[in-house]
Amino acid sequence: MKSDPRSGPLTGLRVIELAGIGPAPHAALVLADLGADVVRVEGPRGRQLQLADADHVDMGLRGRRVVAADLKSAEDLEMVLDLVGRADVLLEGMRPGVAERLCIGPQACLKRNSRLVYARVTGWGQHGPLATAVGHDINYVGLSGALHAMGDPGAPPAPPLNLVGDYGGGSMLVLVGILAALFERSHSGRGQVVDAAMVDGAVLLSQMLLALRAMGGWSDRRGTNILDGSAPFYRTYACADGRHVAVGALEPQFFGALVEGLGLSPETVGEQHDRQNWNSMRELFAERFASQTRDEWVASFSGLDACVTPVLAYGEAAKHPHLVARQTYVEVGGVVQAAPAPRFSRTPSGPPSSPPAGKVPVAEVLTDWSA
């Protein structure tokens, strides 16, 4: 029987995750964090539950059970379809057509369970000229227009890790789609297919910049815009110890506090939004920040509303007093990781649970889901 009862606003929701990489497992993790009963279906060889170092488990698999099923086997496929018949959501991140070839695509699943929300997350989407093309986060973000706007103008665009495509444009978008489809089902009684594409999500995340561009407030020329690092008051600066601070003094009152904290006069700095002055202002700010260590600047700006904060590495961030107070990072099984988010007042999520130590029989889940 299920040994780890979940808590949270999604308690009682039954989710099948078809094993994959990237945004789909992350979306499954979030659903499990929020209380859903998530079961990950892996092939006989499947994704390894252990990383190369056997002493470290993959915390990306936390919060759900894993079952082994060979979808090319008629018997195993039937067992998984039995699970589908009892599930609320099926989540998959395969290339278009793969699930259909495995006989577990939307048509087969919705025939078994008309209330099922069948959620699909891919890079290019389920249709279009590139639908079946290979790609990774950097490719989807590159095609969306978002990557072009990032990085120093004197260098190639800098990829924002895999946060914008895989997780912002992929995982978060498919989660919105799942929850929207579940809400619609509460009225119609019918499930449907959710087609979440990372390229679509990256464009959706860019909507504010697209709106600015339409109003003449954003240029396609990187290094000339207020949020791309060219503005002296919205960028990072190196300090004397080689570490960095982040400056986000957009509003005039914050800009004034920034100038004050740097020990400069408004006359020396010049007018905030005079772009002809930005190069000299950047140089002036860079020189000042380079004169002290990062933590000295943090102390100097303490109490000033200047939007100046340290740039922390993950190891430092986990120990920051604010994140400690909010328990934004938690430790499970000796591994520091992200706590469930967001927070809820009446139906709080419990702490994240460890990933499975091994695979459980499909029959065990069928018994749990028989009610």
Coordinates of C-alpha atoms in Angstrom, one line a residue:
M1 CA 0.0 0.0 0.0
K2 CA 1.0 3.6 -0.4
S3 CA 3.4 4.4 2.5
D4 CA 3.9 8.2 2.0
P5 CA 0.5 9.9 2.2
R6 CA 0.7 13.3 0.6
S7 CA -0.7 16.6 1.8
G8 CA -1.5 19.8 0.0
P9 CA -4.2 21.3 -2.2
L10 CA -3.9 18.6 -4.8
T11 CA -4.4 15.7 -2.3
G12 CA -6.5 13.1 -4.0
L13 CA -5.4 13.9 -7.6
R14 CA -4.0 10.9 -9.4
V15 CA -1.3 11.5 -11.9
I16 CA 0.6 9.2 -14.3
E17 CA 4.0 10.4 -15.4
L18 CA 5.5 8.7 -18.5
A19 CA 9.2 8.7 -17.8
G20 CA 11.3 11.3 -19.7
I21 CA 13.7 14.1 -19.1
G22 CA 13.4 17.9 -18.8
P23 CA 10.1 19.7 -18.1
A24 CA 7.7 16.8 -17.6
P25 CA 9.6 15.3 -14.6
H26 CA 9.8 18.8 -13.1
A27 CA 6.1 19.3 -13.6
A28 CA 5.4 15.9 -12.0
L29 CA 7.6 16.9 -9.0
V30 CA 5.6 20.1 -8.5
L31 CA 2.3 18.2 -8.7
A32 CA 3.6 15.7 -6.1
D33 CA 4.9 18.5 -3.9
L34 CA 1.3 20.0 -3.9
G35 CA -0.2 16.7 -2.8
A36 CA -1.0 14.7 -5.9
D37 CA -0.4 11.0 -6.0
V38 CA 2.1 10.8 -8.9
V39 CA 3.2 7.5 -10.3
R40 CA 6.1 7.5 -12.7
V41 CA 6.1 4.7 -15.4
E42 CA 9.5 3.7 -16.5
G43 CA 10.6 1.0 -19.0
P44 CA 12.4 -2.1 -17.8
R45 CA 15.8 -0.3 -18.0
G46 CA 14.3 3.1 -17.4
R47 CA 16.0 6.2 -15.9
Q48 CA 18.5 5.3 -13.2
L49 CA 17.3 6.2 -9.8
Q50 CA 20.9 6.7 -8.8
L51 CA 23.4 9.1 -10.3
A52 CA 26.9 8.1 -11.2
D53 CA 27.9 8.4 -7.6
A54 CA 25.7 5.7 -5.9
D55 CA 25.8 7.7 -2.6
H56 CA 23.7 10.4 -4.2
V57 CA 20.1 9.9 -5.3
D58 CA 18.3 11.9 -7.9
M59 CA 16.1 14.3 -5.9
G60 CA 14.3 15.2 -9.1
L61 CA 12.3 12.0 -8.6
R62 CA 11.1 13.0 -5.1
G63 CA 7.5 12.6 -4.0
R64 CA 6.3 9.8 -6.3
R65 CA 6.4 6.1 -6.8
V66 CA 8.1 4.4 -9.8
V67 CA 6.7 1.4 -11.6
A68 CA 8.4 -0.7 -14.3
A69 CA 6.3 -1.4 -17.4
D70 CA 7.4 -2.4 -20.9
L71 CA 4.9 -0.6 -23.0
K72 CA 5.9 -2.9 -25.9
S73 CA 4.5 -5.8 -23.9
A74 CA 0.7 -6.3 -24.3
E75 CA 0.4 -7.4 -20.7
D76 CA 2.3 -4.4 -19.3
L77 CA 0.5 -2.0 -21.6
E78 CA -2.9 -3.2 -20.4
M79 CA -1.8 -2.7 -16.8
V80 CA -0.8 0.8 -17.5
L81 CA -4.1 1.5 -19.3
D82 CA -5.8 0.1 -16.3
L83 CA -4.0 2.8 -14.3
V84 CA -5.1 5.4 -17.0
G85 CA -8.7 4.4 -16.4
R86 CA -8.4 5.4 -12.7
A87 CA -6.2 8.5 -13.2
D88 CA -7.0 12.2 -13.4
V89 CA -3.9 13.3 -15.4
L90 CA -1.4 11.7 -17.7
L91 CA 1.8 13.7 -18.2
E92 CA 4.3 12.9 -21.0
G93 CA 7.2 14.7 -22.6
M94 CA 8.0 12.4 -25.6
R95 CA 8.5 13.6 -29.1
P96 CA 5.3 13.8 -31.1
G97 CA 4.0 10.4 -32.3
V98 CA 6.1 8.3 -29.9
A99 CA 3.2 7.8 -27.4
E100 CA 0.9 6.9 -30.2
R101 CA 3.3 4.3 -31.5
L102 CA 3.4 2.8 -28.0
C103 CA -0.4 2.7 -28.0
I104 CA -0.7 5.0 -25.1
G105 CA -1.4 8.2 -27.0
P106 CA -4.4 10.5 -26.3
Q107 CA -6.9 8.5 -28.4
A108 CA -6.3 5.2 -26.6
C109 CA -6.2 6.9 -23.2
L110 CA -9.3 9.0 -23.6
K111 CA -11.1 6.0 -24.9
R112 CA -10.3 4.3 -21.7
N113 CA -11.0 7.4 -19.5
S114 CA -13.0 10.2 -21.0
R115 CA -12.3 12.4 -17.9
L116 CA -8.5 12.2 -18.3
V117 CA -6.4 15.3 -18.8
Y118 CA -3.7 14.2 -21.2
A119 CA -0.9 16.7 -20.8
R120 CA 1.9 16.8 -23.4
V121 CA 5.0 19.0 -23.1
T122 CA 7.5 19.2 -26.0
G123 CA 10.0 21.7 -27.4
W124 CA 8.3 22.5 -30.7
G125 CA 4.7 21.4 -30.0
Q126 CA 2.5 18.8 -31.5
H127 CA 2.2 20.3 -34.9
G128 CA 4.2 22.7 -37.2
P129 CA 7.2 22.2 -39.5
L130 CA 9.6 21.5 -36.6
A131 CA 7.2 19.4 -34.5
T132 CA 9.3 16.2 -34.9
A133 CA 12.7 17.9 -35.1
V134 CA 15.3 17.4 -32.4
G135 CA 16.2 20.2 -30.0
H136 CA 17.0 21.3 -26.5
D137 CA 16.1 24.3 -24.3
I138 CA 18.7 26.5 -26.0
N139 CA 17.2 25.8 -29.4
Y140 CA 13.6 26.6 -28.4
V141 CA 14.6 29.8 -26.6
G142 CA 16.8 30.7 -29.5
L143 CA 13.9 30.4 -32.0
S144 CA 11.5 32.3 -29.7
G145 CA 13.4 35.5 -29.8
A146 CA 14.1 35.5 -26.1
L147 CA 17.7 34.3 -26.3
H148 CA 18.7 37.1 -28.7
A149 CA 17.9 39.6 -26.0
M150 CA 20.2 38.1 -23.4
G151 CA 23.9 38.6 -22.7
D152 CA 26.6 41.2 -23.3
P153 CA 26.3 43.0 -26.7
G154 CA 30.0 42.3 -27.4
A155 CA 29.6 38.5 -27.1
P156 CA 27.2 35.8 -28.3
P157 CA 23.9 35.6 -26.5
A158 CA 24.2 34.0 -23.1
P159 CA 21.8 31.0 -22.5
P160 CA 19.9 31.5 -19.2
L161 CA 20.8 27.9 -18.1
N162 CA 17.7 25.8 -19.0
L163 CA 15.3 27.9 -16.9
V164 CA 13.4 29.8 -19.6
G165 CA 12.7 26.9 -22.0
D166 CA 12.6 23.7 -20.0
Y167 CA 11.1 25.1 -16.8
G168 CA 9.6 28.5 -17.3
G169 CA 8.2 27.9 -20.8
G170 CA 7.8 24.1 -20.4
S171 CA 7.1 22.9 -16.9
M172 CA 5.2 25.9 -15.7
L173 CA 3.1 26.2 -18.9
V174 CA 2.1 22.5 -18.8
L175 CA 1.2 22.9 -15.1
V176 CA -1.1 25.8 -16.0
G177 CA -2.6 23.8 -18.7
I178 CA -3.3 20.8 -16.4
L179 CA -4.9 22.9 -13.7
A180 CA -7.0 24.8 -16.3
A181 CA -8.2 21.6 -17.9
L182 CA -9.1 20.1 -14.5
F183 CA -11.1 23.3 -13.7
E184 CA -12.9 23.0 -17.1
R185 CA -13.6 19.3 -16.4
S186 CA -15.3 20.2 -13.2
H187 CA -18.0 21.9 -15.4
S188 CA -18.0 19.7 -18.5
G189 CA -17.1 16.3 -16.9
R190 CA -14.8 15.7 -19.9
G191 CA -11.0 15.5 -20.1
Q192 CA -8.9 16.9 -23.0
V193 CA -5.4 17.1 -24.4
V194 CA -3.0 19.8 -23.3
D195 CA -0.3 20.7 -25.9
A196 CA 2.4 22.7 -24.1
A197 CA 5.4 23.7 -26.2
M198 CA 8.5 25.3 -24.8
V199 CA 8.8 27.6 -27.7
D200 CA 5.3 28.8 -27.1
G201 CA 6.0 29.3 -23.4
A202 CA 9.2 31.2 -24.0
V203 CA 7.3 33.6 -26.2
L204 CA 4.5 33.9 -23.6
L205 CA 7.1 34.8 -21.0
S206 CA 8.3 37.5 -23.3
Q207 CA 5.0 39.3 -23.6
M208 CA 6.0 42.3 -21.6
L209 CA 9.0 42.9 -23.8
L210 CA 6.9 42.4 -26.9
A211 CA 4.5 45.0 -25.6
L212 CA 7.3 47.4 -24.9
R213 CA 8.7 46.7 -28.4
A214 CA 5.3 47.5 -30.0
M215 CA 5.3 50.8 -28.1
G216 CA 8.8 51.7 -29.2
G217 CA 10.3 51.0 -25.8
W218 CA 12.3 47.9 -26.7
S219 CA 14.9 47.5 -29.4
D220 CA 16.0 44.3 -31.2
R221 CA 19.6 45.6 -30.8
R222 CA 20.9 43.9 -27.7
G223 CA 22.6 46.1 -25.2
T224 CA 20.4 49.1 -25.7
N225 CA 17.4 48.3 -23.5
I226 CA 16.6 49.0 -19.9
L227 CA 16.4 45.4 -18.7
D228 CA 19.1 43.7 -20.7
G229 CA 22.1 45.0 -18.7
S230 CA 22.8 48.1 -20.6
A231 CA 21.1 50.4 -18.0
P232 CA 23.7 51.3 -15.3
F233 CA 21.0 50.9 -12.7
Y234 CA 19.8 47.5 -13.7
R235 CA 22.8 45.1 -14.0
T236 CA 25.4 43.3 -12.0
Y237 CA 28.8 44.7 -10.9
A238 CA 32.0 43.0 -9.8
C239 CA 33.3 43.8 -6.4
A240 CA 36.8 43.9 -5.0
D241 CA 36.7 40.2 -4.0
G242 CA 35.6 39.0 -7.5
R243 CA 32.0 38.4 -6.3
H244 CA 29.1 40.4 -7.5
V245 CA 26.1 42.6 -6.5
A246 CA 22.8 42.9 -8.4
V247 CA 21.4 46.4 -8.9
G248 CA 17.8 46.9 -9.8
A249 CA 17.2 50.6 -9.0
L250 CA 14.6 51.3 -11.7
E251 CA 12.4 53.8 -9.9
P252 CA 13.8 57.3 -9.3
Q253 CA 13.7 57.0 -5.5
F254 CA 15.7 53.7 -5.6
F255 CA 18.1 55.3 -8.1
G256 CA 18.6 58.2 -5.6
A257 CA 19.3 55.7 -2.8
L258 CA 21.8 53.8 -5.1
V259 CA 23.7 57.0 -5.7
E260 CA 23.7 57.8 -2.0
G261 CA 24.9 54.3 -1.1
L262 CA 27.8 54.6 -3.5
G263 CA 28.9 57.8 -1.9
L264 CA 28.3 59.8 -5.1
S265 CA 26.5 63.1 -5.8
P266 CA 23.6 63.4 -8.2
E267 CA 25.5 66.1 -10.1
T268 CA 28.4 63.7 -10.6
V269 CA 26.2 60.8 -11.8
G270 CA 23.9 62.8 -14.0
E271 CA 20.3 62.2 -15.1
Q272 CA 19.1 58.6 -14.7
H273 CA 17.4 58.1 -18.1
D274 CA 19.9 60.1 -20.2
R275 CA 21.1 57.2 -22.4
Q276 CA 23.9 59.3 -23.8
N277 CA 25.3 59.3 -20.2
W278 CA 24.8 55.5 -19.6
N279 CA 28.4 54.5 -20.6
S280 CA 30.1 56.9 -18.3
M281 CA 27.6 56.1 -15.5
R282 CA 28.3 52.4 -15.9
E283 CA 32.0 53.0 -15.7
L284 CA 31.6 55.2 -12.6
F285 CA 29.4 52.7 -10.8
A286 CA 31.7 49.8 -11.8
E287 CA 34.7 51.7 -10.3
R288 CA 32.9 52.3 -7.1
F289 CA 31.7 48.8 -6.6
A290 CA 35.2 47.5 -7.4
S291 CA 36.5 49.4 -4.4
Q292 CA 35.0 47.2 -1.8
T293 CA 34.0 43.5 -1.3
R294 CA 30.6 42.3 -2.0
D295 CA 29.7 41.8 1.6
E296 CA 31.0 45.3 2.5
W297 CA 28.6 46.7 -0.1
V298 CA 25.8 44.6 1.3
A299 CA 26.5 46.2 4.7
S300 CA 26.7 49.7 3.2
F301 CA 23.3 49.4 1.5
S302 CA 21.6 47.9 4.6
G303 CA 18.7 50.1 5.4
L304 CA 18.7 51.9 2.1
D305 CA 15.9 51.2 -0.4
A306 CA 18.3 51.0 -3.3
C307 CA 17.4 47.5 -4.7
V308 CA 21.1 46.3 -4.2
T309 CA 21.5 42.7 -3.2
P310 CA 24.3 40.2 -3.3
V311 CA 24.6 37.7 -6.1
L312 CA 24.7 34.4 -4.2
A313 CA 25.9 31.0 -5.3
Y314 CA 23.4 28.1 -4.5
G315 CA 25.5 27.1 -1.5
E316 CA 25.4 30.6 -0.1
A317 CA 21.7 31.1 -1.0
A318 CA 20.7 28.1 1.2
K319 CA 22.2 29.9 4.2
H320 CA 20.8 33.4 3.6
P321 CA 18.7 34.5 6.6
H322 CA 15.6 35.4 4.6
L323 CA 15.6 32.0 2.8
V324 CA 16.3 30.2 6.0
A325 CA 13.4 32.0 7.7
R326 CA 11.0 31.0 4.9
Q327 CA 12.5 27.5 4.7
T328 CA 12.9 28.1 0.9
Y329 CA 15.6 25.5 0.9
V330 CA 15.1 22.3 2.8
E331 CA 17.3 19.3 3.5
V332 CA 15.9 15.8 2.9
G333 CA 18.1 12.7 3.3
G334 CA 21.1 15.0 3.6
V335 CA 20.5 16.7 0.3
V336 CA 19.7 20.4 0.1
Q337 CA 16.9 21.2 -2.3
A338 CA 14.0 23.5 -3.1
A339 CA 11.0 23.4 -0.8
P340 CA 7.5 23.1 -2.3
A341 CA 6.1 26.3 -3.6
P342 CA 3.8 28.3 -3.5
R343 CA 2.5 28.4 0.0
F344 CA -1.2 27.8 1.0
S345 CA -3.1 29.1 4.1
R346 CA -5.5 26.2 4.5
T347 CA -4.0 23.2 2.7
P348 CA -0.3 23.5 3.2
S349 CA 2.0 21.0 1.5
G350 CA 4.1 18.8 3.6
P351 CA 7.9 18.6 3.4
P352 CA 9.2 16.9 0.2
S353 CA 9.8 13.2 0.5
S354 CA 12.8 11.3 -0.7
P355 CA 12.9 9.7 -4.1
P356 CA 11.9 6.0 -4.3
A357 CA 14.6 3.5 -3.4
G358 CA 13.3 1.2 -6.1
K359 CA 10.3 0.3 -8.3
V360 CA 7.0 -1.0 -7.0
P361 CA 4.6 -3.4 -8.8
V362 CA 1.9 -1.8 -11.0
A363 CA -0.5 -4.1 -9.1
E364 CA 0.2 -2.2 -5.9
V365 CA -0.8 1.1 -7.4
L366 CA -3.9 -0.5 -9.0
T367 CA -4.9 -1.6 -5.6
D368 CA -4.4 1.8 -4.1
W369 CA -6.4 3.4 -6.9
S370 CA -9.2 0.9 -6.8
A371 CA -11.4 3.2 -4.6

